[in-house]
PDB file of C-alpha atoms in Angstrom:
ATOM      1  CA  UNK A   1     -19.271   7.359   7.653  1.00  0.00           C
ATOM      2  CA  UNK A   2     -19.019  10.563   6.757  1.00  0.00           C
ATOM      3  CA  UNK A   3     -19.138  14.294   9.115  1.00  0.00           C
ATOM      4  CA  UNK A   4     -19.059  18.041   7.540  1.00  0.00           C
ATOM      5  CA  UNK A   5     -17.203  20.609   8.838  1.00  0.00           C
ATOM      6  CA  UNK A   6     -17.632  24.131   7.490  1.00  0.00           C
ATOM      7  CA  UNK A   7     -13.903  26.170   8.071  1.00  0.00           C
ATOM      8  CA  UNK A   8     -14.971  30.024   8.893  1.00  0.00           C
ATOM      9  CA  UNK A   9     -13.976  33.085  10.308  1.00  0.00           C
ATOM     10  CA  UNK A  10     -15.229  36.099  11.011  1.00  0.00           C
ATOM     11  CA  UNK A  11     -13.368  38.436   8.437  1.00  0.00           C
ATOM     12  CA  UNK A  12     -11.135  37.557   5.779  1.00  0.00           C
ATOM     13  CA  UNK A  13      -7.639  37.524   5.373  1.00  0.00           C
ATOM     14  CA  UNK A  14      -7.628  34.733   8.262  1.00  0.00           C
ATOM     15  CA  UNK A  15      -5.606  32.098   6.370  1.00  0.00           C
ATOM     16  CA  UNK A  16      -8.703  29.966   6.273  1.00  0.00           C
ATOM     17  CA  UNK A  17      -8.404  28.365   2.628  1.00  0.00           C
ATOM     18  CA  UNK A  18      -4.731  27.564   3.690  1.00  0.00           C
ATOM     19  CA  UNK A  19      -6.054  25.980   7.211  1.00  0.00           C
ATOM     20  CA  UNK A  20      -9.155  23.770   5.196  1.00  0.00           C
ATOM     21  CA  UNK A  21      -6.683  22.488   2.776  1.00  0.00           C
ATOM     22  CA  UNK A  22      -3.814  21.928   5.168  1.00  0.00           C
ATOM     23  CA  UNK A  23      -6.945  20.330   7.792  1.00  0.00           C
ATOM     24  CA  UNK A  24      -8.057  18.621   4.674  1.00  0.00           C
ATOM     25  CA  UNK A  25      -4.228  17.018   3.555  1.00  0.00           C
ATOM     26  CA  UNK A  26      -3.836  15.758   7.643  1.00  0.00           C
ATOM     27  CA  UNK A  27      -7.126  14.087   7.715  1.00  0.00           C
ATOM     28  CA  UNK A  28      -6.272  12.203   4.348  1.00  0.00           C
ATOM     29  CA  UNK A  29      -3.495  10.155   6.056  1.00  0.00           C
ATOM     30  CA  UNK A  30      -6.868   8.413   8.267  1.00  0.00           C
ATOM     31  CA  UNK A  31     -10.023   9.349   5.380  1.00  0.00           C
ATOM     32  CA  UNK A  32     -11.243   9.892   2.860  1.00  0.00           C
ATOM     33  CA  UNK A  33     -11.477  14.149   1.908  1.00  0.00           C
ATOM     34  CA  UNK A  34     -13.339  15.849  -0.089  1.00  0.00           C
ATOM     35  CA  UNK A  35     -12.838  19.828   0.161  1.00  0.00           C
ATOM     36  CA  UNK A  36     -15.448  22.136  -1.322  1.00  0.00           C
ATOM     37  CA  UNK A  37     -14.506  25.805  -2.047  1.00  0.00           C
ATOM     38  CA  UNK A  38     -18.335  26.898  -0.970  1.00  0.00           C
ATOM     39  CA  UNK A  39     -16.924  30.869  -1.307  1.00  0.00           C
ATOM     40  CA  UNK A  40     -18.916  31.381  -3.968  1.00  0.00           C
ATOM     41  CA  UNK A  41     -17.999  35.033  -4.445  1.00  0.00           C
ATOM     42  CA  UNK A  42     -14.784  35.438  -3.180  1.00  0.00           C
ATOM     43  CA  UNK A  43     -13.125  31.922  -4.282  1.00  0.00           C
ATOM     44  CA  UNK A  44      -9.340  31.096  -3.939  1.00  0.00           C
ATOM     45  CA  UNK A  45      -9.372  27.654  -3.248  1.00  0.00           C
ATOM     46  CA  UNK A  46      -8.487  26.775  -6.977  1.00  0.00           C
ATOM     47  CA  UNK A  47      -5.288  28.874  -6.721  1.00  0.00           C
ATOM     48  CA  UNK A  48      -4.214  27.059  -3.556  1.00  0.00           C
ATOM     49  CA  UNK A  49      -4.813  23.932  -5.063  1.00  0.00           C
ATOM     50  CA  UNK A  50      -2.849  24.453  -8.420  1.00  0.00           C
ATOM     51  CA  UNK A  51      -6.251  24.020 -10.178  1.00  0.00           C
ATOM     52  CA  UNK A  52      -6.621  27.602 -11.721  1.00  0.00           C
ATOM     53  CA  UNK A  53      -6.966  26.217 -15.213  1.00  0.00           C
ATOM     54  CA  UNK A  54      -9.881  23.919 -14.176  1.00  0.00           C
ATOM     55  CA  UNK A  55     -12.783  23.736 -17.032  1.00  0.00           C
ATOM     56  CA  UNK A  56     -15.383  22.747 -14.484  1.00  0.00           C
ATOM     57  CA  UNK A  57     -16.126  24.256 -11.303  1.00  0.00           C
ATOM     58  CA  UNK A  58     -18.829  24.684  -8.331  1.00  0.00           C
ATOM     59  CA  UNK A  59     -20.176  27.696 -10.069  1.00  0.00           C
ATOM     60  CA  UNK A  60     -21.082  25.409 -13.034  1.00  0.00           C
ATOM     61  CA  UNK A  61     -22.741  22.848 -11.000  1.00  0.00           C
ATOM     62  CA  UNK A  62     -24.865  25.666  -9.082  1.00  0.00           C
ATOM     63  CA  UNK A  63     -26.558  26.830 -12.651  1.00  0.00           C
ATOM     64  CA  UNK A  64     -30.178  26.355 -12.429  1.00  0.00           C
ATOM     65  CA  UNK A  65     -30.764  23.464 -15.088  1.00  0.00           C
ATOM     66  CA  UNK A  66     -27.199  22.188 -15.577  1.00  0.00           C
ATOM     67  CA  UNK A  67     -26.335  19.142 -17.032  1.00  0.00           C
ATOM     68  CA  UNK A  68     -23.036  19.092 -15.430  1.00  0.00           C
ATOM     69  CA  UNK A  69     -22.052  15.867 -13.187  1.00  0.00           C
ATOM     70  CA  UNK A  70     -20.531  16.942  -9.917  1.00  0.00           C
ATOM     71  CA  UNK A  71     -17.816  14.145 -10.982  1.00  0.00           C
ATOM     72  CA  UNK A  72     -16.729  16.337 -13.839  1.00  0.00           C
ATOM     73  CA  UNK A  73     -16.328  19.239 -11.178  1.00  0.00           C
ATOM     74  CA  UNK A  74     -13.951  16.869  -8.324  1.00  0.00           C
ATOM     75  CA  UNK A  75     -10.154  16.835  -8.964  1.00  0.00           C
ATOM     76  CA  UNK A  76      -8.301  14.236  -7.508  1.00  0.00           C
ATOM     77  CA  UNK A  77      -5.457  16.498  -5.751  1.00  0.00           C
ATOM     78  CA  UNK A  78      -2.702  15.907  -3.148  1.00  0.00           C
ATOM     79  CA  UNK A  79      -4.485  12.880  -1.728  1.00  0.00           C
ATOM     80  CA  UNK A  80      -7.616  15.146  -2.138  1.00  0.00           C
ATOM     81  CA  UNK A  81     -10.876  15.153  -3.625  1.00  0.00           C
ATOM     82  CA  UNK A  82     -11.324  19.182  -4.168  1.00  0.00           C
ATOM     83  CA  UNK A  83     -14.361  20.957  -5.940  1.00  0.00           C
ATOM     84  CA  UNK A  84     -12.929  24.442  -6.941  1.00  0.00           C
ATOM     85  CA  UNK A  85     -14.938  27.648  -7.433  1.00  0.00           C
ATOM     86  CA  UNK A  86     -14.354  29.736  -9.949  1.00  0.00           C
ATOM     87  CA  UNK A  87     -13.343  33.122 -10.067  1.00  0.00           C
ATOM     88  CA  UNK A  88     -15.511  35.433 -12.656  1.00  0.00           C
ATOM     89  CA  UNK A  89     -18.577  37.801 -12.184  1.00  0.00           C
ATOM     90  CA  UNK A  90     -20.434  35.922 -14.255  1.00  0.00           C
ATOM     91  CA  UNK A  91     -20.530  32.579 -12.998  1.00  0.00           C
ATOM     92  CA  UNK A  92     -21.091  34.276  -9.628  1.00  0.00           C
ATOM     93  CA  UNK A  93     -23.971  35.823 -10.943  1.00  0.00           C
ATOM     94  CA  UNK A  94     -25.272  32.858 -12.564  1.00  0.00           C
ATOM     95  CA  UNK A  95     -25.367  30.814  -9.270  1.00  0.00           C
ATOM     96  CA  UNK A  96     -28.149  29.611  -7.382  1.00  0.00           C
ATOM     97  CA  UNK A  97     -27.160  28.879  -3.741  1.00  0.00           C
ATOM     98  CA  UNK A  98     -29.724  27.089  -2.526  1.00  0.00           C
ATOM     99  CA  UNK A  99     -28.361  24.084  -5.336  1.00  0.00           C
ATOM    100  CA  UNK A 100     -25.207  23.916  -2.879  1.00  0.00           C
ATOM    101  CA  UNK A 101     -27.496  21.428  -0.921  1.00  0.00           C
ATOM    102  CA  UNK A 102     -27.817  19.087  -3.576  1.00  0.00           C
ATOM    103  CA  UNK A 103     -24.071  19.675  -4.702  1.00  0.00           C
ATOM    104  CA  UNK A 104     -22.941  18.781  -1.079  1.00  0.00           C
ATOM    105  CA  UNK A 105     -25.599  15.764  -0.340  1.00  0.00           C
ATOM    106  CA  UNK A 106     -24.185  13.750  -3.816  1.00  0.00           C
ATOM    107  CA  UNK A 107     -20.516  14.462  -2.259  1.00  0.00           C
ATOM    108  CA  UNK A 108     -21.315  13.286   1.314  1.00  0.00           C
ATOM    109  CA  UNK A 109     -22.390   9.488  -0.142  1.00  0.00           C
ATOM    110  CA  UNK A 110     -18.704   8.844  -1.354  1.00  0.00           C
ATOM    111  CA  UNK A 111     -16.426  10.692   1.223  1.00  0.00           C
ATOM    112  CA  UNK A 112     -15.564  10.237   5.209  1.00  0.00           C
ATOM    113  CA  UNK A 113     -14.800  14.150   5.780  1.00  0.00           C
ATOM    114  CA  UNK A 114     -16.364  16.976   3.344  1.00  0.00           C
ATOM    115  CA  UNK A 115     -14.588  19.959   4.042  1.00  0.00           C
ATOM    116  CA  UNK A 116     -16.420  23.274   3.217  1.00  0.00           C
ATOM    117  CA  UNK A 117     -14.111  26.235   2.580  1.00  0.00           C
ATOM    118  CA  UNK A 118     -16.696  29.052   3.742  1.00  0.00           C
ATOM    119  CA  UNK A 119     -16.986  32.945   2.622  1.00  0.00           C
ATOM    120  CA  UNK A 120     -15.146  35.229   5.535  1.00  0.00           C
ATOM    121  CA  UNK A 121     -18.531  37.175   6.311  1.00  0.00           C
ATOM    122  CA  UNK A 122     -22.110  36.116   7.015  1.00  0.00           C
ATOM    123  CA  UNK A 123     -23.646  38.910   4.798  1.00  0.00           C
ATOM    124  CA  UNK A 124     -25.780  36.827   2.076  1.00  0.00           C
ATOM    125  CA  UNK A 125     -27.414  33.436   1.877  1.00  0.00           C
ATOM    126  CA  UNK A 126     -24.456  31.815   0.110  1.00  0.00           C
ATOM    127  CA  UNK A 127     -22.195  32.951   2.648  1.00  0.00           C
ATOM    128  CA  UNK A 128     -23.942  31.839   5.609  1.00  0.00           C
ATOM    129  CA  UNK A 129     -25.569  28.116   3.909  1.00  0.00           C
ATOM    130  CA  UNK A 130     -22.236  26.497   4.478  1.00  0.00           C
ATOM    131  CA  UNK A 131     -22.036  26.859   8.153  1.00  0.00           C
ATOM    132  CA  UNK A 132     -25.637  25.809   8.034  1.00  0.00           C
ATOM    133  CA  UNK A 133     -25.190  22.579   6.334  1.00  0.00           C
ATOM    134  CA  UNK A 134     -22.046  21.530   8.343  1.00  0.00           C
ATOM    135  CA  UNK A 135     -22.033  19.353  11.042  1.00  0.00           C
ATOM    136  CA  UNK A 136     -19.771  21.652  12.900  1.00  0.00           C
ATOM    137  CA  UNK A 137     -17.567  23.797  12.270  1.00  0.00           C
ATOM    138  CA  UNK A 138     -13.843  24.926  12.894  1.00  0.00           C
ATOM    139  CA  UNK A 139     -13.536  28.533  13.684  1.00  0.00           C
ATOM    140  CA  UNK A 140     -10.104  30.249  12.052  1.00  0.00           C
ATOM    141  CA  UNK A 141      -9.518  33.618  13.569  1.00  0.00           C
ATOM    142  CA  UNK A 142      -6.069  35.539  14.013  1.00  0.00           C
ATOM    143  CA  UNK A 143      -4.994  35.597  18.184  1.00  0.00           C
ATOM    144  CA  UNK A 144      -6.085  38.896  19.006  1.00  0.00           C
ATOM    145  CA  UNK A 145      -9.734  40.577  20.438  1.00  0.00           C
ATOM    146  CA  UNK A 146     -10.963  41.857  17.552  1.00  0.00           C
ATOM    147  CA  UNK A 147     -10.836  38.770  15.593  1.00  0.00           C
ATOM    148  CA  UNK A 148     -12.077  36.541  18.595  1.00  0.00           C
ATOM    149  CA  UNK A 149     -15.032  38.624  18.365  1.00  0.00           C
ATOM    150  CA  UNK A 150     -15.445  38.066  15.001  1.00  0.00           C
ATOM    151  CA  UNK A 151     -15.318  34.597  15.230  1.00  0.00           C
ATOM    152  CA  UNK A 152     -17.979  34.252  18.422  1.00  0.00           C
ATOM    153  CA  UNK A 153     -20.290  35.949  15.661  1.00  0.00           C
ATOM    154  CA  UNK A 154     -19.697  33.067  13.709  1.00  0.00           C
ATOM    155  CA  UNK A 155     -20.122  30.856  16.597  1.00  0.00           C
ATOM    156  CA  UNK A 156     -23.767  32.279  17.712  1.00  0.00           C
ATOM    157  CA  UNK A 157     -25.333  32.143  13.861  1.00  0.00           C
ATOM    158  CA  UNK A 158     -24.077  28.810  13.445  1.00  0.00           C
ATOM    159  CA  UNK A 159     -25.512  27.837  16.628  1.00  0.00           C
ATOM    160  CA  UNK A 160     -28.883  29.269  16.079  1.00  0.00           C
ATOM    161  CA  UNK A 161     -29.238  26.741  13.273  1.00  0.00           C
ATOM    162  CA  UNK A 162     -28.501  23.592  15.242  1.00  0.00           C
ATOM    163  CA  UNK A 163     -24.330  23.799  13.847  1.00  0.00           C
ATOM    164  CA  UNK A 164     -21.612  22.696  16.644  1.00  0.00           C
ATOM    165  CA  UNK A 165     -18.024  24.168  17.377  1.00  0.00           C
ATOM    166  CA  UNK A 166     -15.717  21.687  16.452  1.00  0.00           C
ATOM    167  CA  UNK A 167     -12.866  23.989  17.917  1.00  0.00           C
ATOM    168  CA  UNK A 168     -10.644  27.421  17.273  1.00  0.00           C
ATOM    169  CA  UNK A 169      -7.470  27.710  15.157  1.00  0.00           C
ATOM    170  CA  UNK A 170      -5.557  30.423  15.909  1.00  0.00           C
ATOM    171  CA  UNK A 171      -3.660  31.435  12.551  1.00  0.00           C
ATOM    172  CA  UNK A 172      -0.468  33.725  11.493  1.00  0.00           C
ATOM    173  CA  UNK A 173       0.211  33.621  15.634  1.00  0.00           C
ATOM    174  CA  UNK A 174       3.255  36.364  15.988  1.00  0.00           C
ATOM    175  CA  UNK A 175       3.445  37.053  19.631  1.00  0.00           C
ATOM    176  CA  UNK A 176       2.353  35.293  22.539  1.00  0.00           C
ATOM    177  CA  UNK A 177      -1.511  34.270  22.450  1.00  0.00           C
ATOM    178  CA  UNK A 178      -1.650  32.644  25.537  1.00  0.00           C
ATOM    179  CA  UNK A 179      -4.345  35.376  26.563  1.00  0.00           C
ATOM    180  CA  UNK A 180      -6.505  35.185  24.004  1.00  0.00           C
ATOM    181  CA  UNK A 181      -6.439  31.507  23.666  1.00  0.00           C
ATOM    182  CA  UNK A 182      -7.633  30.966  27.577  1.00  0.00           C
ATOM    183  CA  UNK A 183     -10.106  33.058  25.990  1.00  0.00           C
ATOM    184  CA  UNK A 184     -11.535  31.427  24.004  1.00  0.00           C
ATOM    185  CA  UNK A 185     -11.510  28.178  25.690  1.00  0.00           C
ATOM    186  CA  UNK A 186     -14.204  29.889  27.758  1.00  0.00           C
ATOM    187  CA  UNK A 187     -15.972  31.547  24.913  1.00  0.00           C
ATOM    188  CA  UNK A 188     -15.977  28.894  22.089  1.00  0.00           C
ATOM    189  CA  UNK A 189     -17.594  25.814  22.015  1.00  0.00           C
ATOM    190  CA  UNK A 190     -14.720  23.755  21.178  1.00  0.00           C
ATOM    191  CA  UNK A 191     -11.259  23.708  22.080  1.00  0.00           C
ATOM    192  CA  UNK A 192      -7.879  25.466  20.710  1.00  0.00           C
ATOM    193  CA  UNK A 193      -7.250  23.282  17.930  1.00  0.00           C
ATOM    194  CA  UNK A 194      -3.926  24.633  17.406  1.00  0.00           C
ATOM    195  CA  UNK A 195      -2.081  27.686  17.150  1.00  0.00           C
ATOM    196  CA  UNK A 196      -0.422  27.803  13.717  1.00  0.00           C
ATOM    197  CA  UNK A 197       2.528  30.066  13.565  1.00  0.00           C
ATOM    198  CA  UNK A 198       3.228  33.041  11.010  1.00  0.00           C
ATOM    199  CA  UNK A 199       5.762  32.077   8.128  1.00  0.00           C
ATOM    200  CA  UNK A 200       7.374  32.234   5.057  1.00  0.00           C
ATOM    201  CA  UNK A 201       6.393  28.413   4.462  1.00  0.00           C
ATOM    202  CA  UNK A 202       2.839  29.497   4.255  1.00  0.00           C
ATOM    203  CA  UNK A 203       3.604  32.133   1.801  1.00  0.00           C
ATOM    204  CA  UNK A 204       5.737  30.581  -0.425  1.00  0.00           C
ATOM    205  CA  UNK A 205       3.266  27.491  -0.905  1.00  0.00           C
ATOM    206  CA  UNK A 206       0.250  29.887  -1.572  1.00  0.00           C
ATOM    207  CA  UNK A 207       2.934  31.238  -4.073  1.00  0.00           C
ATOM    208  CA  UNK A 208       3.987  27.948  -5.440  1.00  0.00           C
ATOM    209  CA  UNK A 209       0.296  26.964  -5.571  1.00  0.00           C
ATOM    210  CA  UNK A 210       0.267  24.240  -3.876  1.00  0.00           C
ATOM    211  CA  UNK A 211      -1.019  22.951   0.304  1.00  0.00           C
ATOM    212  CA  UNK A 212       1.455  23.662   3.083  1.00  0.00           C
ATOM    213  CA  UNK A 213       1.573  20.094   3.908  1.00  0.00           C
ATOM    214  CA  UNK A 214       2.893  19.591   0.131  1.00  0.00           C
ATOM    215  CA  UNK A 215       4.954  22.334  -0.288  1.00  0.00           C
ATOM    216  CA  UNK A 216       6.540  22.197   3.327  1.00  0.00           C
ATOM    217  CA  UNK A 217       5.448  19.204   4.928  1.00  0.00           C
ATOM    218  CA  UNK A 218       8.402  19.504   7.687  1.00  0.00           C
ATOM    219  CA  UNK A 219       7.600  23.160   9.182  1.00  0.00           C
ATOM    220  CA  UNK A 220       6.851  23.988  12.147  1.00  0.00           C
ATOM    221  CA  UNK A 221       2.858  25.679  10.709  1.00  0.00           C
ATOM    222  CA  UNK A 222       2.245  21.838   9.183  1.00  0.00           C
ATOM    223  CA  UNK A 223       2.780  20.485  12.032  1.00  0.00           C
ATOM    224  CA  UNK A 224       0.299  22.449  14.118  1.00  0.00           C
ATOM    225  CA  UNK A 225      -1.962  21.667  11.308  1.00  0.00           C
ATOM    226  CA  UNK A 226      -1.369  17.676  11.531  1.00  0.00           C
ATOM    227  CA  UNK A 227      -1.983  18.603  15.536  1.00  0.00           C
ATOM    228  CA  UNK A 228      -5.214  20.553  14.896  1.00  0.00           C
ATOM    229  CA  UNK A 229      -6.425  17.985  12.649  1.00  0.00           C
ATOM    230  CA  UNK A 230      -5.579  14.526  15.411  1.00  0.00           C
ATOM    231  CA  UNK A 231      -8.169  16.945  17.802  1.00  0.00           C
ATOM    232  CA  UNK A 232     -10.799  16.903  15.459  1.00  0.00           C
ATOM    233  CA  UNK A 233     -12.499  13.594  16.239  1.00  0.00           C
ATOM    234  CA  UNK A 234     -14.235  12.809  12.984  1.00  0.00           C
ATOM    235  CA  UNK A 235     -17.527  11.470  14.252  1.00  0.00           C
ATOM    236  CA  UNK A 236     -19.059   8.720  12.612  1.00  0.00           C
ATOM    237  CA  UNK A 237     -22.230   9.636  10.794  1.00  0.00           C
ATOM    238  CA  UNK A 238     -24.493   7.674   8.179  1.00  0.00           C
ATOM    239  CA  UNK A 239     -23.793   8.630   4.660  1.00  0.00           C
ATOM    240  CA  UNK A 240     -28.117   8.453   4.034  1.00  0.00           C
ATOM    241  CA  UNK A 241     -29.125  10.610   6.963  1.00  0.00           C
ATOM    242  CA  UNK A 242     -26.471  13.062   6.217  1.00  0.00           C
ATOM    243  CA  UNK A 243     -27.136  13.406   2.294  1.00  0.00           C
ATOM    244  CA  UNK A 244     -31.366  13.859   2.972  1.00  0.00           C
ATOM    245  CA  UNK A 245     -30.412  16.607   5.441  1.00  0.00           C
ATOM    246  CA  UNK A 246     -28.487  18.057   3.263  1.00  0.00           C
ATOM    247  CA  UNK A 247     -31.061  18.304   0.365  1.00  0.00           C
ATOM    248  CA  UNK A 248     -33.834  19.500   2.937  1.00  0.00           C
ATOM    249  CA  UNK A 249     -32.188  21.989   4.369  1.00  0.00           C
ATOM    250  CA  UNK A 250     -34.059  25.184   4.340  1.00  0.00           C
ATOM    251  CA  UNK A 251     -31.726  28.253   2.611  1.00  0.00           C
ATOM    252  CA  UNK A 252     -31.752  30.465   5.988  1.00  0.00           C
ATOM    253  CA  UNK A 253     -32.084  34.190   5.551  1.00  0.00           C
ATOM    254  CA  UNK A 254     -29.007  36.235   6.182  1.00  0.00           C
ATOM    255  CA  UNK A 255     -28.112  37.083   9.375  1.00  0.00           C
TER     256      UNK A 255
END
């Protein structure tokens, strides 16, 4: 079995590499995980992760004739397989997107749930080819208008291409978002997920480099994660028929 779920927003800033990580460390206790930091150009993953000395990352395995193995790019992290991005210009540069199909196909025949840790805007190919390739994916907006807009944005592209709403996370919730959550149960596909609260625990892991549900596994924002993750569902797809979709999927045009 295995299902892909691209985690997006709208904008950046959301809290959406903590949310994939702390969406990826809940769903471990039941699967299999493997997260992929598909942000390309903006990646942060690595940092979260404690993996910013990694040799090997995504941007290596996205190099138009590599001969690196996408096994020498997976670290085995927190009950986690994770594929990191790195960080430089020059990797960026060097890059070919469209090769994320390939990268994510060989992942999907050894893994239950591939989580794909998506750039904040849909402005280029690379940042949009995640939410393409994903089975559905998990909205992570902050609880207010703006953002909600942000994230229907998200919604509509990834629906033009055939990509479900697994559900909305609200994220760094301060006040009251009882509002905007009714909301978006009418807007979104999918349902409120959870609404994870603003804290200290979250900043002091991203500090300590390491997941919330490793660096605080008892607060009150892991919790909501553990709750978001039980509503997720993981459907039951076939490893094959998931991997050849994968590599034939056509590299959309940006939005």
């Amino acid at each position: 079995m295995v299902e892909a779920f691209a985690v997006a927003s709208g904008k950046g800033g959301t809290g959406k590499t903590t949310s994939t990580l702390a969406l990826g460390m809940a769903l471990a206790e039941e699967h299999d995980v493997t997260v992929v930091d598909a942000d390309t150009g903006m990646a942060n993953l690595l940092f979260h992760a404690g993996l910013d000395d990694a040799t090997v990352t995504l941007h290596d395995l996205l190099v138009e004739g590599t001969a690196t193995a996408v096994s020498e790019a997976t670290y085995d992290r927190f009950g986690l397989s994770v594929v990191p991005c790195g960080t430089s210009l020059a990797g960026f540069e060097a890059a070919e997107p469209g090769r994320l199909r390939e990268v994510v196909a060989e992942l999907a025949s050894d893994t239950d749930v591939l989580l794909l840790d998506s750039p904040a805007a849909l402005g280029s190919k690379s940042a949009v080819l995640p939410v393409v390739l994903a089975d559905r994916v998990v909205v992570v907006v902050e609880p207010t208008i703006p953002a909600l807009s942000d994230g229907l944005k998200v919604q509509e592209y990834a629906r033009s291409y055939g990509t479900e709403t697994a559900g909305v996370l609200f994220n760094k919730v301060r006040d009251d978002a009882a509002d905007v959550a009714e909301q978006a149960e009418q807007r979104f596909g999918g349902p409120v997920l959870a609404n994870v609260p603003d804290s200290d625990a979250v900043r002091a892991a991203r500090r300590a480099g390491e997941p919330l549900l490793a660096h605080a596994p008892e607060s009150e924002p892991a919790a909501r994660y553990r709750r978001a993750a039980a509503r997720l569902d993981v459907r039951d797809g076939d490893e094959g028929a998931v991997a050849d979709r994968f590599r034939s999927a056509v590299v959309p045009d940006t939005p």
